[in-house]
Amino acid sequence: MTQKLIINGGNDLSGEVTISGAKNSTVALIPASILADSPVTLEGVPDISDVHSLIEILNDMNVKTSFEGTTLMIDPTEMVSVPMPSGKIKSLRASYYFMGALLTKFGQGVVGLPGGCFLGPRPIDQHLKGFRALGATVDNEMGAMYLKTEEDGMKAARIYFDVVSVGATINVMLAAVKAKGRTIIENAAREPEIIDVATLLNNMGAKVRGAGTDVIRIDGVEEMHGCHHTVIPDRIEAGTYLIMAAAKGKDVTINNVIVEHLEGVIAKMEEMGVPLEIGEDYVRITKPTRPLKGVSIKTLPYPGFATDLQQPFTPLLMSAQGESMIVDTIYPKRINHIPELNRMGAKARVESDVILIEGGHHLEGAEVKASDLRAGACLVVAGLIAEGQTIIGGVDNILRGYDNIIDKLTSLGADIYMEDREEEQGDN
């Protein structure tokens, strides 16, 4: 038996939905919290499986935690450094943030190579380049990274990233907050989640300036303390519900959003003809009076169109008139959702990492599988649009990043639920 997500499609969505705290912030904020010498309280933490995996890792290191509602308390005062070569580390990519945090906290660490969704090659060479520039030694032995600093700790450096990387930017920030002198990170990523992590670090006593620009300056400090911090709203969850509302919404309001974080997806929706009402912290979508138009999308680093919204956006393009095209410059191999959508009656193909979509075809319910987190969100959108019943496997991938998704969609009028079903031959 295995869990499947069942969607009986065709229902119009209406009502309000409130966006949870950002997954991509939270999975970095939790490792960052161990740098304090007293408890850290994070508010607005999403209840997703990635968070629970990180909590288990903290508990293995004798970090006391309490997670009630959306409040996570982390007490690292009796923390010990233990090797983390495999197991839970393999379940999520964000485990690599422990590399920078452990280097700063203990001057050494053993961390398994990260897991998470497979989206093609995602090397961590820029992370390691930053650690080495700060004076750490890094060795890869038996699938684990062995990191160590000199006895007097890390020393500030000027670091230029060869490619823009959110993960490397955050990881090197964590490693540099106690390095002696001023560290300058050039060609840094600019995502809102980086600003969120920098805000936490500064609240803990760090001196990080320039987060949100391509040059970040960090003056090393000797001590860091606990604090309270509220996680920013999840722009990817918000974008996903915007897409669902545009696809099947009668009148849907998405609350607790930072509109500036959604400009890329909102611009494309306006180009398609989606009726939008934009407020200070909400977006309202009503049913369009004329067919939506196909558009071309190119994913780019922030503030461009987010790669994490490329897959959820695809079914919306399939319901539009005309042809659409998607070019993902961040993860060109992020195409595993296309064969699954074609099983539902879509007309889409991949040519040289370009996704070409022929719009105007009705989707029919089918049995499909979520190969990764955002592909899972894509199939949920498709299931809401489709006629008949859609059965989605690989549910764990969806629960990694979407807090309370079944209840939220049910409150909007979707017919969606979880059910245990027998594994079919050929299922993985």
Short mmCIF file of C-alpha atoms in Angstrom, two decimals, residues 42-291:
data_model
loop_
_atom_site.label_atom_id
_atom_site.label_comp_id
_atom_site.label_asym_id
_atom_site.label_seq_id
_atom_site.Cartn_x
_atom_site.Cartn_y
_atom_site.Cartn_z
CA LEU A 42 11.22 31.24 14.62
CA GLU A 43 7.62 32.32 13.94
CA GLY A 44 5.65 31.44 10.81
CA VAL A 45 7.41 28.11 10.22
CA PRO A 46 5.56 25.90 7.69
CA ASP A 47 4.50 22.41 8.78
CA ILE A 48 6.24 20.47 6.01
CA SER A 49 8.32 17.30 5.96
CA ASP A 50 11.59 19.15 5.24
CA VAL A 51 11.18 21.05 8.52
CA HIS A 52 10.58 17.83 10.47
CA SER A 53 13.69 16.26 8.86
CA LEU A 54 15.81 19.24 9.95
CA ILE A 55 14.40 19.05 13.47
CA GLU A 56 15.39 15.38 13.66
CA ILE A 57 18.93 16.29 12.57
CA LEU A 58 19.10 18.98 15.27
CA ASN A 59 17.86 16.52 17.89
CA ASP A 60 20.62 14.08 16.87
CA MET A 61 23.09 16.86 17.75
CA ASN A 62 21.52 17.38 21.20
CA VAL A 63 19.75 20.58 20.17
CA LYS A 64 16.49 21.01 22.08
CA THR A 65 13.50 21.91 19.91
CA SER A 66 9.81 22.66 20.36
CA PHE A 67 7.47 22.98 17.35
CA GLU A 68 3.94 24.10 18.16
CA GLY A 69 1.62 25.58 15.56
CA THR A 70 3.91 27.75 13.44
CA THR A 71 6.41 28.49 16.23
CA LEU A 72 9.72 26.63 16.32
CA MET A 73 12.05 27.08 19.31
CA ILE A 74 15.66 25.99 18.85
CA ASP A 75 17.98 25.79 21.86
CA PRO A 76 21.57 25.01 20.77
CA THR A 77 23.21 25.68 24.16
CA GLU A 78 24.11 22.01 24.73
CA MET A 79 24.71 21.14 21.08
CA VAL A 80 27.41 18.63 20.16
CA SER A 81 29.00 18.07 16.78
CA VAL A 82 28.31 14.59 15.41
CA PRO A 83 29.02 13.21 11.93
CA MET A 84 26.05 13.39 9.58
CA PRO A 85 27.21 11.17 6.74
CA SER A 86 23.90 9.76 5.47
CA GLY A 87 20.36 8.89 6.49
CA LYS A 88 18.26 12.01 7.06
CA ILE A 89 20.82 14.14 5.20
CA LYS A 90 19.91 12.33 1.99
CA SER A 91 16.25 13.33 2.25
CA LEU A 92 16.67 17.05 1.60
CA ARG A 93 19.01 19.30 -0.30
CA ALA A 94 19.06 22.01 2.37
CA SER A 95 21.15 19.75 4.59
CA TYR A 96 24.18 21.39 2.99
CA TYR A 97 23.59 24.52 5.09
CA PHE A 98 24.98 22.56 8.03
CA MET A 99 28.38 22.72 6.30
CA GLY A 100 28.73 26.48 6.76
CA ALA A 101 27.02 26.47 10.16
CA LEU A 102 29.15 23.66 11.64
CA LEU A 103 32.37 25.22 10.34
CA THR A 104 31.49 28.41 12.22
CA LYS A 105 30.11 26.70 15.33
CA PHE A 106 32.75 24.00 15.88
CA GLY A 107 35.50 24.65 13.35
CA GLN A 108 34.79 21.27 11.78
CA GLY A 109 32.01 19.04 10.53
CA VAL A 110 31.19 15.89 8.60
CA VAL A 111 28.15 16.27 6.36
CA GLY A 112 26.83 13.83 3.76
CA LEU A 113 26.31 15.03 0.22
CA PRO A 114 22.85 16.60 -0.08
CA GLY A 115 19.71 14.89 -1.38
CA GLY A 116 16.41 16.48 -2.37
CA CYS A 117 14.70 16.58 -5.76
CA PHE A 118 16.69 15.47 -8.79
CA LEU A 119 16.64 18.37 -11.26
CA GLY A 120 19.79 17.53 -13.18
CA PRO A 121 23.32 18.46 -12.06
CA ARG A 122 23.39 20.83 -9.06
CA PRO A 123 27.03 20.94 -7.99
CA ILE A 124 28.17 22.48 -4.72
CA ASP A 125 31.52 23.64 -6.06
CA GLN A 126 30.77 27.32 -5.34
CA HIS A 127 30.00 26.48 -1.71
CA LEU A 128 33.34 24.70 -1.38
CA LYS A 129 35.16 27.52 -3.18
CA GLY A 130 33.84 29.94 -0.56
CA PHE A 131 34.77 27.70 2.39
CA ARG A 132 38.31 27.25 1.08
CA ALA A 133 38.71 30.99 0.50
CA LEU A 134 37.87 31.49 4.19
CA GLY A 135 40.66 29.09 5.12
CA ALA A 136 38.79 25.81 5.58
CA THR A 137 39.98 22.47 4.25
CA VAL A 138 37.34 20.36 2.50
CA ASP A 139 37.73 16.69 1.58
CA ASN A 140 35.23 14.34 -0.02
CA GLU A 141 35.52 10.85 1.46
CA MET A 142 33.04 8.03 0.89
CA GLY A 143 30.22 10.37 -0.10
CA ALA A 144 30.64 12.77 2.83
CA MET A 145 32.26 16.18 3.08
CA TYR A 146 34.90 16.54 5.82
CA LEU A 147 35.33 20.21 6.71
CA LYS A 148 37.87 21.74 9.08
CA THR A 149 39.35 25.13 9.92
CA GLU A 150 42.67 26.11 11.45
CA GLU A 151 42.76 26.39 15.26
CA ASP A 152 42.36 30.17 15.15
CA GLY A 153 39.24 29.87 12.96
CA MET A 154 38.38 31.27 9.57
CA LYS A 155 39.70 34.50 8.12
CA ALA A 156 37.79 36.96 5.96
CA ALA A 157 38.21 36.85 2.21
CA ARG A 158 36.96 38.36 -1.02
CA ILE A 159 34.90 35.70 -2.81
CA TYR A 160 33.56 35.93 -6.37
CA PHE A 161 31.02 33.30 -7.36
CA ASP A 162 31.44 32.01 -10.90
CA VAL A 163 27.67 31.48 -11.13
CA VAL A 164 24.81 33.02 -9.16
CA SER A 165 23.84 30.50 -6.48
CA VAL A 166 21.29 30.95 -3.69
CA GLY A 167 22.66 27.97 -1.75
CA ALA A 168 26.29 29.05 -2.00
CA THR A 169 25.46 32.65 -1.07
CA ILE A 170 23.65 31.56 2.12
CA ASN A 171 26.19 28.87 3.03
CA VAL A 172 29.15 31.23 2.75
CA MET A 173 27.23 33.86 4.75
CA LEU A 174 26.87 31.27 7.54
CA ALA A 175 30.56 30.40 7.33
CA ALA A 176 31.74 34.02 7.31
CA VAL A 177 29.78 35.60 10.20
CA LYS A 178 32.56 34.88 12.71
CA ALA A 179 35.54 35.02 10.33
CA LYS A 180 38.14 37.57 11.35
CA GLY A 181 37.87 40.74 9.27
CA ARG A 182 35.50 41.74 6.45
CA THR A 183 34.33 39.15 3.95
CA ILE A 184 33.01 40.41 0.63
CA ILE A 185 30.83 38.11 -1.50
CA GLU A 186 30.57 39.24 -5.13
CA ASN A 187 28.07 38.00 -7.74
CA ALA A 188 25.83 37.01 -4.83
CA ALA A 189 22.27 35.80 -5.37
CA ARG A 190 19.57 38.39 -4.59
CA GLU A 191 16.55 36.26 -3.63
CA PRO A 192 14.24 37.42 -0.79
CA GLU A 193 15.17 34.29 1.16
CA ILE A 194 18.78 35.55 1.36
CA ILE A 195 17.55 38.82 2.89
CA ASP A 196 15.48 36.78 5.36
CA VAL A 197 18.53 34.75 6.47
CA ALA A 198 20.66 37.90 6.73
CA THR A 199 17.97 39.51 8.88
CA LEU A 200 18.03 36.55 11.28
CA LEU A 201 21.83 36.61 11.44
CA ASN A 202 21.83 40.35 12.18
CA ASN A 203 19.17 39.85 14.86
CA MET A 204 21.56 37.29 16.38
CA GLY A 205 24.38 39.82 16.47
CA ALA A 206 26.05 39.34 13.07
CA LYS A 207 27.03 42.24 10.83
CA VAL A 208 25.78 41.43 7.33
CA ARG A 209 25.19 44.25 4.85
CA GLY A 210 24.06 44.26 1.23
CA ALA A 211 21.81 41.19 1.23
CA GLY A 212 19.44 41.52 -1.72
CA THR A 213 22.20 43.04 -3.88
CA ASP A 214 24.97 41.28 -5.76
CA VAL A 215 27.64 42.37 -3.23
CA ILE A 216 27.36 41.28 0.41
CA ARG A 217 29.76 42.53 3.11
CA ILE A 218 30.16 40.62 6.36
CA ASP A 219 32.18 41.91 9.32
CA GLY A 220 33.06 39.00 11.58
CA VAL A 221 31.83 39.00 15.19
CA GLU A 222 32.94 36.92 18.15
CA GLU A 223 29.57 36.02 19.66
CA MET A 224 25.99 35.53 18.51
CA HIS A 225 22.88 35.30 20.66
CA GLY A 226 19.31 34.06 20.44
CA CYS A 227 16.41 36.13 19.12
CA HIS A 228 12.85 36.06 17.77
CA HIS A 229 12.41 36.06 13.99
CA THR A 230 9.36 35.85 11.71
CA VAL A 231 9.77 33.94 8.43
CA ILE A 232 8.73 35.78 5.25
CA PRO A 233 5.71 34.42 3.30
CA ASP A 234 6.46 31.70 0.77
CA ARG A 235 6.52 33.33 -2.67
CA ILE A 236 6.55 29.94 -4.41
CA GLU A 237 3.50 28.69 -2.50
CA ALA A 238 1.82 32.03 -3.22
CA GLY A 239 2.66 31.74 -6.91
CA THR A 240 1.31 28.18 -6.99
CA TYR A 241 -2.05 29.26 -5.54
CA LEU A 242 -2.15 32.19 -7.96
CA ILE A 243 -1.75 29.68 -10.77
CA MET A 244 -4.47 27.40 -9.35
CA ALA A 245 -6.80 30.38 -9.05
CA ALA A 246 -6.04 31.50 -12.60
CA ALA A 247 -6.68 27.97 -13.87
CA LYS A 248 -9.91 27.14 -11.98
CA GLY A 249 -10.77 30.15 -9.84
CA LYS A 250 -14.18 31.77 -9.72
CA ASP A 251 -13.16 34.32 -7.07
CA VAL A 252 -10.05 33.53 -4.99
CA THR A 253 -8.06 35.78 -2.66
CA ILE A 254 -4.51 34.79 -1.71
CA ASN A 255 -3.53 36.45 1.60
CA ASN A 256 -0.19 37.01 3.37
CA VAL A 257 1.86 37.72 0.27
CA ILE A 258 4.65 40.17 -0.47
CA VAL A 259 3.54 41.33 -3.91
CA GLU A 260 7.02 42.54 -4.91
CA HIS A 261 8.25 38.94 -4.61
CA LEU A 262 5.68 37.81 -7.22
CA GLU A 263 6.26 40.37 -9.97
CA GLY A 264 7.58 37.80 -12.47
CA VAL A 265 4.56 35.50 -12.28
CA ILE A 266 2.05 38.36 -12.01
CA ALA A 267 3.48 39.99 -15.16
CA LYS A 268 2.99 36.77 -17.13
CA MET A 269 -0.56 36.34 -15.81
CA GLU A 270 -1.42 39.88 -16.88
CA GLU A 271 0.03 39.13 -20.32
CA MET A 272 -2.22 36.05 -20.52
CA GLY A 273 -5.33 38.05 -19.57
CA VAL A 274 -5.88 36.80 -16.01
CA PRO A 275 -8.10 39.27 -14.06
CA LEU A 276 -6.02 40.41 -11.05
CA GLU A 277 -6.71 42.74 -8.15
CA ILE A 278 -3.47 43.53 -6.30
CA GLY A 279 -3.62 44.77 -2.72
CA GLU A 280 -0.99 45.59 -0.12
CA ASP A 281 -0.67 42.00 1.13
CA TYR A 282 -3.10 40.05 -1.05
CA VAL A 283 -3.91 39.19 -4.66
CA ARG A 284 -7.46 38.47 -5.81
CA ILE A 285 -8.18 36.54 -9.00
CA THR A 286 -11.61 36.33 -10.64
CA LYS A 287 -12.84 34.18 -13.51
CA PRO A 288 -11.68 35.48 -16.90
CA THR A 289 -14.39 36.59 -19.35
CA ARG A 290 -12.38 35.61 -22.42
CA PRO A 291 -9.88 32.80 -23.21
#
